[in-house]
Amino acid sequence: PRVRLYFVSKNAYSSQVEYKPIRSVLVANRGEIAIRVFRACTELGIKSVAVYSEQDKMHMHRQKADESYLVGKGLPPVEAYLNIPEIIRVCKENDVDAVHPGYGFLSERSDFAQAVIDAGLRFIGPSPKVVQNMGDKVAARVAAIEAGVPIVPGTDGPVTTKEEALEFCKMHGLPVIFKAAYGGGGRGMRVVRKMEEVEESFQRASSEAKAAFGNGAMFIEKFIERPRHIEVQLLGDKAGNVVHLYERDCSVQRRHQKVVEIAPAPRLPIELRDKMTEAAVRLACHVGYENAGTVEFLCDESGNFYFIEVNARLQVEHTVTEEITGIDLVQSQIRIAEGMTLPELGYTQENIQPRGYAIQCRVTTEDPANDFQPNTGRLEVFRSGEGMGIRLDSASAYAGAIISPYYDSLLVKVIAHAGDLQSSAAKMNRALREFRIRGVKTNIPFLLNVLENQKFLNGVLDTYFIDEHPQLFK
Ligand code: ADP
């Protein structure tokens, strides 16, 4: 029998949560995630509202919403989606009562969450205070310590001089990883293995961070050798109830960025899974986490796990969790924002059981033969793989779509679900082979190599997987 976890904080149930239906949701985002949220709204009978930049005038996400409004006229492509006053204005002028931030853009900006609330609207996500605390690496680590969750040994705050860097390395030993304090998305990291290289590496990493993120401050952490990246999906309601929806393995990374995600994590010992899910729930209860969120961990070969960060938002790879649990995370987010509690939604920990294995491949318009450089142009031909157990989440996957250089290169997320990892990989492989894409290059040949790799099929994964298999690039 499985360990049953269902955490109810002290004041759960005692406080009556007011239920207030949402009639209209604006998505402050673009692309596939905007469409993902519109679909959930439509299914719930809620009006969906899009915003779009000038560059996205012809983009699909605009057409998938009930209404759409231009923002950021005259602004560069990304800034349109970061324009808080204009987004709030669109909400006010068009009878919107809730805002979903998607991922990226404003999704982890507490000032945005606050601006939404100050405008009398509901923010579909955690409270601004939680968004702020979880986005601040130092505060998040303190919260983890308080909640009794193990963290990677690291500096207490950002480090700016090579002397401080050297001192940390002497005290904690090598290897270490330098991380840009203001970086993210897997960028701005550097591993150091030799004491004589610490100072120079720090200088270089810090000036790169300054150039890329406008600030050279760095965090230093012990580098965990051969880690697996395992993250726990959570849902929390306004009454203080928290459940987990099991975990995902996101170890298949290229340059610290996720490429293939799997749920649940293959070959994860049950006791370790229970410890990690329990730690994630404990942390969420401790900080008063509401709505959907993810706690990320690294696991080492000896079965130790370390908290790395909380993503206080929906993630790109939420789909694989939906497939194995049968729970629509975006609908759940909206219901929770309306004031429904987890028991009212029927989500008790016992009711949430994983079924089979789901794999997500991020099909990008990047050319594996040319160092994954983004490829742009017109999709002359587009036919997708389909069939039982295959799900596609996309925004530009159709013949005639223009792939622009302005935004990220995600073309379509392909998700396969089957009874076990091998069957799921076989389904994914078959579906990816059905794709016919002409006009832009994609990473499908690379993904097929991953799916055919014996280690992958056996679920023997760590974050070195891609780097250690140069044959994947052929
Ligand atoms: P970001 O916020 O930029 O996404 P994360 O802290 O989430 O960065 O780390 C992204 C990836 O970098 C992890 O999944 C892991 O592969 C690697 N990484 C981060 N910290 C460490 C560490 N201390 N030891 C080993 N690998 C790490």
Short mmCIF file of N, CA and C in Angstrom, two decimals, residues 96-188:
data_model
loop_
_atom_site.label_atom_id
_atom_site.label_comp_id
_atom_site.label_asym_id
_atom_site.label_seq_id
_atom_site.Cartn_x
_atom_site.Cartn_y
_atom_site.Cartn_z
N VAL A 96 -13.36 42.22 -18.26
CA VAL A 96 -12.61 41.02 -17.88
C VAL A 96 -12.62 40.93 -16.36
N ASP A 97 -12.74 39.72 -15.78
CA ASP A 97 -12.65 39.67 -14.32
C ASP A 97 -11.52 38.81 -13.77
N ALA A 98 -10.74 38.17 -14.64
CA ALA A 98 -9.58 37.43 -14.13
C ALA A 98 -8.48 37.40 -15.18
N VAL A 99 -7.24 37.26 -14.71
CA VAL A 99 -6.10 37.25 -15.62
C VAL A 99 -5.26 35.99 -15.38
N HIS A 100 -4.94 35.31 -16.48
CA HIS A 100 -4.03 34.16 -16.40
C HIS A 100 -2.71 34.58 -17.04
N PRO A 101 -1.57 34.38 -16.35
CA PRO A 101 -0.31 34.88 -16.90
C PRO A 101 0.45 33.89 -17.78
N GLY A 102 -0.02 32.61 -17.88
CA GLY A 102 0.75 31.62 -18.64
C GLY A 102 2.10 31.36 -18.02
N TYR A 103 3.11 31.07 -18.86
CA TYR A 103 4.49 30.95 -18.35
C TYR A 103 5.36 31.96 -19.09
N GLY A 104 6.51 32.29 -18.52
CA GLY A 104 7.36 33.32 -19.13
C GLY A 104 6.71 34.70 -18.96
N PHE A 105 7.15 35.66 -19.73
CA PHE A 105 6.62 37.03 -19.69
C PHE A 105 6.37 37.50 -18.24
N LEU A 106 5.10 37.84 -17.88
CA LEU A 106 4.83 38.43 -16.56
C LEU A 106 4.48 37.39 -15.49
N SER A 107 4.62 36.11 -15.84
CA SER A 107 4.06 35.07 -14.96
C SER A 107 4.70 35.02 -13.58
N GLU A 108 5.93 35.47 -13.45
CA GLU A 108 6.56 35.41 -12.13
C GLU A 108 6.86 36.80 -11.57
N ARG A 109 6.07 37.76 -12.03
CA ARG A 109 6.26 39.14 -11.56
C ARG A 109 5.19 39.48 -10.52
N SER A 110 5.63 39.63 -9.28
CA SER A 110 4.66 39.91 -8.22
C SER A 110 4.00 41.27 -8.42
N ASP A 111 4.73 42.21 -9.06
CA ASP A 111 4.11 43.52 -9.28
C ASP A 111 2.94 43.40 -10.26
N PHE A 112 3.03 42.45 -11.18
CA PHE A 112 1.91 42.22 -12.10
C PHE A 112 0.72 41.62 -11.35
N ALA A 113 0.99 40.58 -10.56
CA ALA A 113 -0.09 39.95 -9.78
C ALA A 113 -0.77 41.02 -8.92
N GLN A 114 0.04 41.90 -8.31
CA GLN A 114 -0.50 42.95 -7.45
C GLN A 114 -1.32 43.95 -8.25
N ALA A 115 -0.82 44.31 -9.43
CA ALA A 115 -1.54 45.28 -10.27
C ALA A 115 -2.90 44.72 -10.69
N VAL A 116 -2.93 43.43 -10.97
CA VAL A 116 -4.20 42.78 -11.35
C VAL A 116 -5.19 42.87 -10.18
N ILE A 117 -4.71 42.55 -8.99
CA ILE A 117 -5.58 42.57 -7.81
C ILE A 117 -6.02 44.00 -7.48
N ASP A 118 -5.08 44.93 -7.58
CA ASP A 118 -5.40 46.34 -7.30
C ASP A 118 -6.46 46.87 -8.26
N ALA A 119 -6.51 46.29 -9.46
CA ALA A 119 -7.51 46.73 -10.43
C ALA A 119 -8.86 46.07 -10.18
N GLY A 120 -8.94 45.30 -9.10
CA GLY A 120 -10.21 44.65 -8.76
C GLY A 120 -10.45 43.35 -9.52
N LEU A 121 -9.37 42.80 -10.10
CA LEU A 121 -9.49 41.56 -10.88
C LEU A 121 -8.89 40.42 -10.09
N ARG A 122 -9.15 39.19 -10.55
CA ARG A 122 -8.51 38.05 -9.89
C ARG A 122 -7.32 37.57 -10.70
N PHE A 123 -6.24 37.27 -9.98
CA PHE A 123 -5.03 36.75 -10.59
C PHE A 123 -5.07 35.23 -10.47
N ILE A 124 -4.99 34.53 -11.60
CA ILE A 124 -5.07 33.06 -11.55
C ILE A 124 -3.66 32.52 -11.29
N GLY A 125 -3.34 32.45 -10.02
CA GLY A 125 -2.01 32.03 -9.57
C GLY A 125 -1.91 32.30 -8.09
N PRO A 126 -0.71 32.13 -7.53
CA PRO A 126 -0.53 32.37 -6.10
C PRO A 126 -0.63 33.86 -5.76
N SER A 127 -0.66 34.17 -4.47
CA SER A 127 -0.73 35.56 -4.03
C SER A 127 0.56 36.28 -4.43
N PRO A 128 0.49 37.62 -4.61
CA PRO A 128 1.70 38.36 -4.98
C PRO A 128 2.85 38.11 -4.01
N LYS A 129 2.53 37.96 -2.74
CA LYS A 129 3.58 37.75 -1.74
C LYS A 129 4.31 36.42 -2.00
N VAL A 130 3.54 35.39 -2.31
CA VAL A 130 4.15 34.08 -2.59
C VAL A 130 4.94 34.14 -3.91
N VAL A 131 4.38 34.80 -4.91
CA VAL A 131 5.10 34.94 -6.19
C VAL A 131 6.45 35.61 -5.93
N GLN A 132 6.40 36.66 -5.13
CA GLN A 132 7.62 37.41 -4.82
C GLN A 132 8.64 36.55 -4.07
N ASN A 133 8.16 35.88 -3.02
CA ASN A 133 9.08 35.08 -2.21
C ASN A 133 9.68 33.90 -2.96
N MET A 134 8.86 33.26 -3.77
CA MET A 134 9.35 32.09 -4.48
C MET A 134 10.27 32.49 -5.64
N GLY A 135 10.09 33.70 -6.15
CA GLY A 135 10.93 34.18 -7.24
C GLY A 135 12.28 34.67 -6.73
N ASP A 136 12.34 34.92 -5.44
CA ASP A 136 13.58 35.38 -4.83
C ASP A 136 14.31 34.16 -4.29
N LYS A 137 15.44 33.82 -4.92
CA LYS A 137 16.13 32.58 -4.60
C LYS A 137 16.49 32.48 -3.12
N VAL A 138 16.89 33.61 -2.56
CA VAL A 138 17.31 33.62 -1.16
C VAL A 138 16.11 33.33 -0.26
N ALA A 139 15.00 34.05 -0.50
CA ALA A 139 13.80 33.85 0.32
C ALA A 139 13.27 32.43 0.16
N ALA A 140 13.34 31.89 -1.06
CA ALA A 140 12.82 30.54 -1.31
C ALA A 140 13.66 29.51 -0.54
N ARG A 141 14.97 29.72 -0.52
CA ARG A 141 15.83 28.78 0.23
C ARG A 141 15.56 28.86 1.72
N VAL A 142 15.33 30.07 2.22
CA VAL A 142 15.02 30.23 3.64
C VAL A 142 13.72 29.49 3.96
N ALA A 143 12.73 29.66 3.10
CA ALA A 143 11.44 28.97 3.32
C ALA A 143 11.64 27.46 3.33
N ALA A 144 12.49 26.96 2.41
CA ALA A 144 12.73 25.52 2.36
C ALA A 144 13.38 25.04 3.66
N ILE A 145 14.35 25.79 4.15
CA ILE A 145 15.01 25.41 5.40
C ILE A 145 13.98 25.37 6.53
N GLU A 146 13.16 26.41 6.60
CA GLU A 146 12.14 26.48 7.66
C GLU A 146 11.18 25.29 7.59
N ALA A 147 10.90 24.87 6.35
CA ALA A 147 9.95 23.76 6.18
C ALA A 147 10.64 22.40 6.31
N GLY A 148 11.94 22.41 6.60
CA GLY A 148 12.67 21.15 6.77
C GLY A 148 12.92 20.44 5.46
N VAL A 149 13.03 21.20 4.37
CA VAL A 149 13.29 20.60 3.06
C VAL A 149 14.78 20.77 2.75
N PRO A 150 15.47 19.69 2.38
CA PRO A 150 16.92 19.80 2.13
C PRO A 150 17.24 20.70 0.93
N ILE A 151 18.25 21.54 1.05
CA ILE A 151 18.64 22.41 -0.05
C ILE A 151 20.09 22.11 -0.44
N VAL A 152 20.49 22.53 -1.63
CA VAL A 152 21.87 22.39 -2.06
C VAL A 152 22.70 23.39 -1.25
N PRO A 153 23.85 22.97 -0.68
CA PRO A 153 24.68 23.96 0.01
C PRO A 153 25.03 25.09 -0.97
N GLY A 154 24.88 26.32 -0.52
CA GLY A 154 25.15 27.44 -1.41
C GLY A 154 25.34 28.72 -0.62
N THR A 155 25.68 29.79 -1.33
CA THR A 155 25.88 31.08 -0.66
C THR A 155 24.54 31.59 -0.14
N ASP A 156 24.59 32.33 0.95
CA ASP A 156 23.36 32.84 1.55
C ASP A 156 22.71 33.94 0.72
N GLY A 157 23.52 34.53 -0.15
CA GLY A 157 22.98 35.61 -0.98
C GLY A 157 23.85 35.76 -2.20
N PRO A 158 23.56 36.75 -3.04
CA PRO A 158 24.36 36.94 -4.24
C PRO A 158 25.80 37.35 -3.89
N VAL A 159 26.74 36.88 -4.69
CA VAL A 159 28.16 37.14 -4.46
C VAL A 159 28.67 37.99 -5.62
N THR A 160 29.50 39.00 -5.30
CA THR A 160 29.93 39.89 -6.38
C THR A 160 31.44 39.92 -6.58
N THR A 161 32.22 39.37 -5.62
CA THR A 161 33.67 39.44 -5.80
C THR A 161 34.29 38.04 -5.89
N LYS A 162 35.44 37.97 -6.58
CA LYS A 162 36.09 36.68 -6.74
C LYS A 162 36.66 36.16 -5.42
N GLU A 163 36.93 37.09 -4.49
CA GLU A 163 37.43 36.67 -3.17
C GLU A 163 36.34 35.89 -2.42
N GLU A 164 35.12 36.41 -2.46
CA GLU A 164 34.01 35.69 -1.79
C GLU A 164 33.81 34.33 -2.43
N ALA A 165 33.96 34.29 -3.77
CA ALA A 165 33.77 33.03 -4.50
C ALA A 165 34.81 32.01 -4.03
N LEU A 166 36.05 32.46 -3.93
CA LEU A 166 37.14 31.58 -3.53
C LEU A 166 36.90 31.06 -2.11
N GLU A 167 36.45 31.96 -1.25
CA GLU A 167 36.21 31.59 0.14
C GLU A 167 35.15 30.48 0.23
N PHE A 168 34.06 30.64 -0.55
CA PHE A 168 33.01 29.62 -0.54
C PHE A 168 33.57 28.28 -1.00
N CYS A 169 34.37 28.32 -2.08
CA CYS A 169 34.89 27.08 -2.66
C CYS A 169 35.85 26.39 -1.69
N LYS A 170 36.63 27.18 -0.97
CA LYS A 170 37.57 26.59 -0.02
C LYS A 170 36.81 25.94 1.13
N MET A 171 35.73 26.58 1.53
CA MET A 171 34.96 26.08 2.66
C MET A 171 34.17 24.82 2.29
N HIS A 172 33.55 24.82 1.11
CA HIS A 172 32.64 23.72 0.76
C HIS A 172 33.23 22.71 -0.21
N GLY A 173 34.37 23.03 -0.80
CA GLY A 173 35.00 22.10 -1.74
C GLY A 173 34.39 22.20 -3.12
N LEU A 174 35.07 21.58 -4.07
CA LEU A 174 34.64 21.62 -5.47
C LEU A 174 34.00 20.28 -5.82
N PRO A 175 33.28 20.16 -6.92
CA PRO A 175 32.91 21.22 -7.84
C PRO A 175 31.77 22.12 -7.33
N VAL A 176 31.72 23.31 -7.92
CA VAL A 176 30.62 24.24 -7.63
C VAL A 176 30.01 24.69 -8.95
N ILE A 177 28.83 25.29 -8.85
CA ILE A 177 28.21 25.89 -10.04
C ILE A 177 27.92 27.35 -9.74
N PHE A 178 28.35 28.22 -10.65
CA PHE A 178 28.03 29.65 -10.56
C PHE A 178 26.73 29.88 -11.32
N LYS A 179 25.80 30.59 -10.70
CA LYS A 179 24.53 30.88 -11.38
C LYS A 179 24.27 32.38 -11.33
N ALA A 180 23.96 32.96 -12.45
CA ALA A 180 23.64 34.39 -12.48
C ALA A 180 22.42 34.64 -11.59
N ALA A 181 22.59 35.55 -10.62
CA ALA A 181 21.50 35.79 -9.67
C ALA A 181 20.26 36.32 -10.38
N TYR A 182 20.45 37.03 -11.46
CA TYR A 182 19.31 37.59 -12.19
C TYR A 182 19.05 36.84 -13.49
N GLY A 183 19.65 35.68 -13.62
CA GLY A 183 19.44 34.87 -14.83
C GLY A 183 18.21 34.00 -14.69
N GLY A 184 18.10 33.00 -15.55
CA GLY A 184 16.95 32.10 -15.51
C GLY A 184 16.85 31.33 -16.79
N GLY A 185 15.91 30.40 -16.81
CA GLY A 185 15.73 29.59 -18.01
C GLY A 185 16.96 28.79 -18.37
N GLY A 186 17.73 28.42 -17.35
CA GLY A 186 18.91 27.59 -17.57
C GLY A 186 20.10 28.35 -18.12
N ARG A 187 19.98 29.68 -18.25
CA ARG A 187 21.10 30.44 -18.84
C ARG A 187 21.96 31.05 -17.74
N GLY A 188 23.21 31.32 -18.08
CA GLY A 188 24.11 32.00 -17.14
C GLY A 188 24.66 31.09 -16.06
#
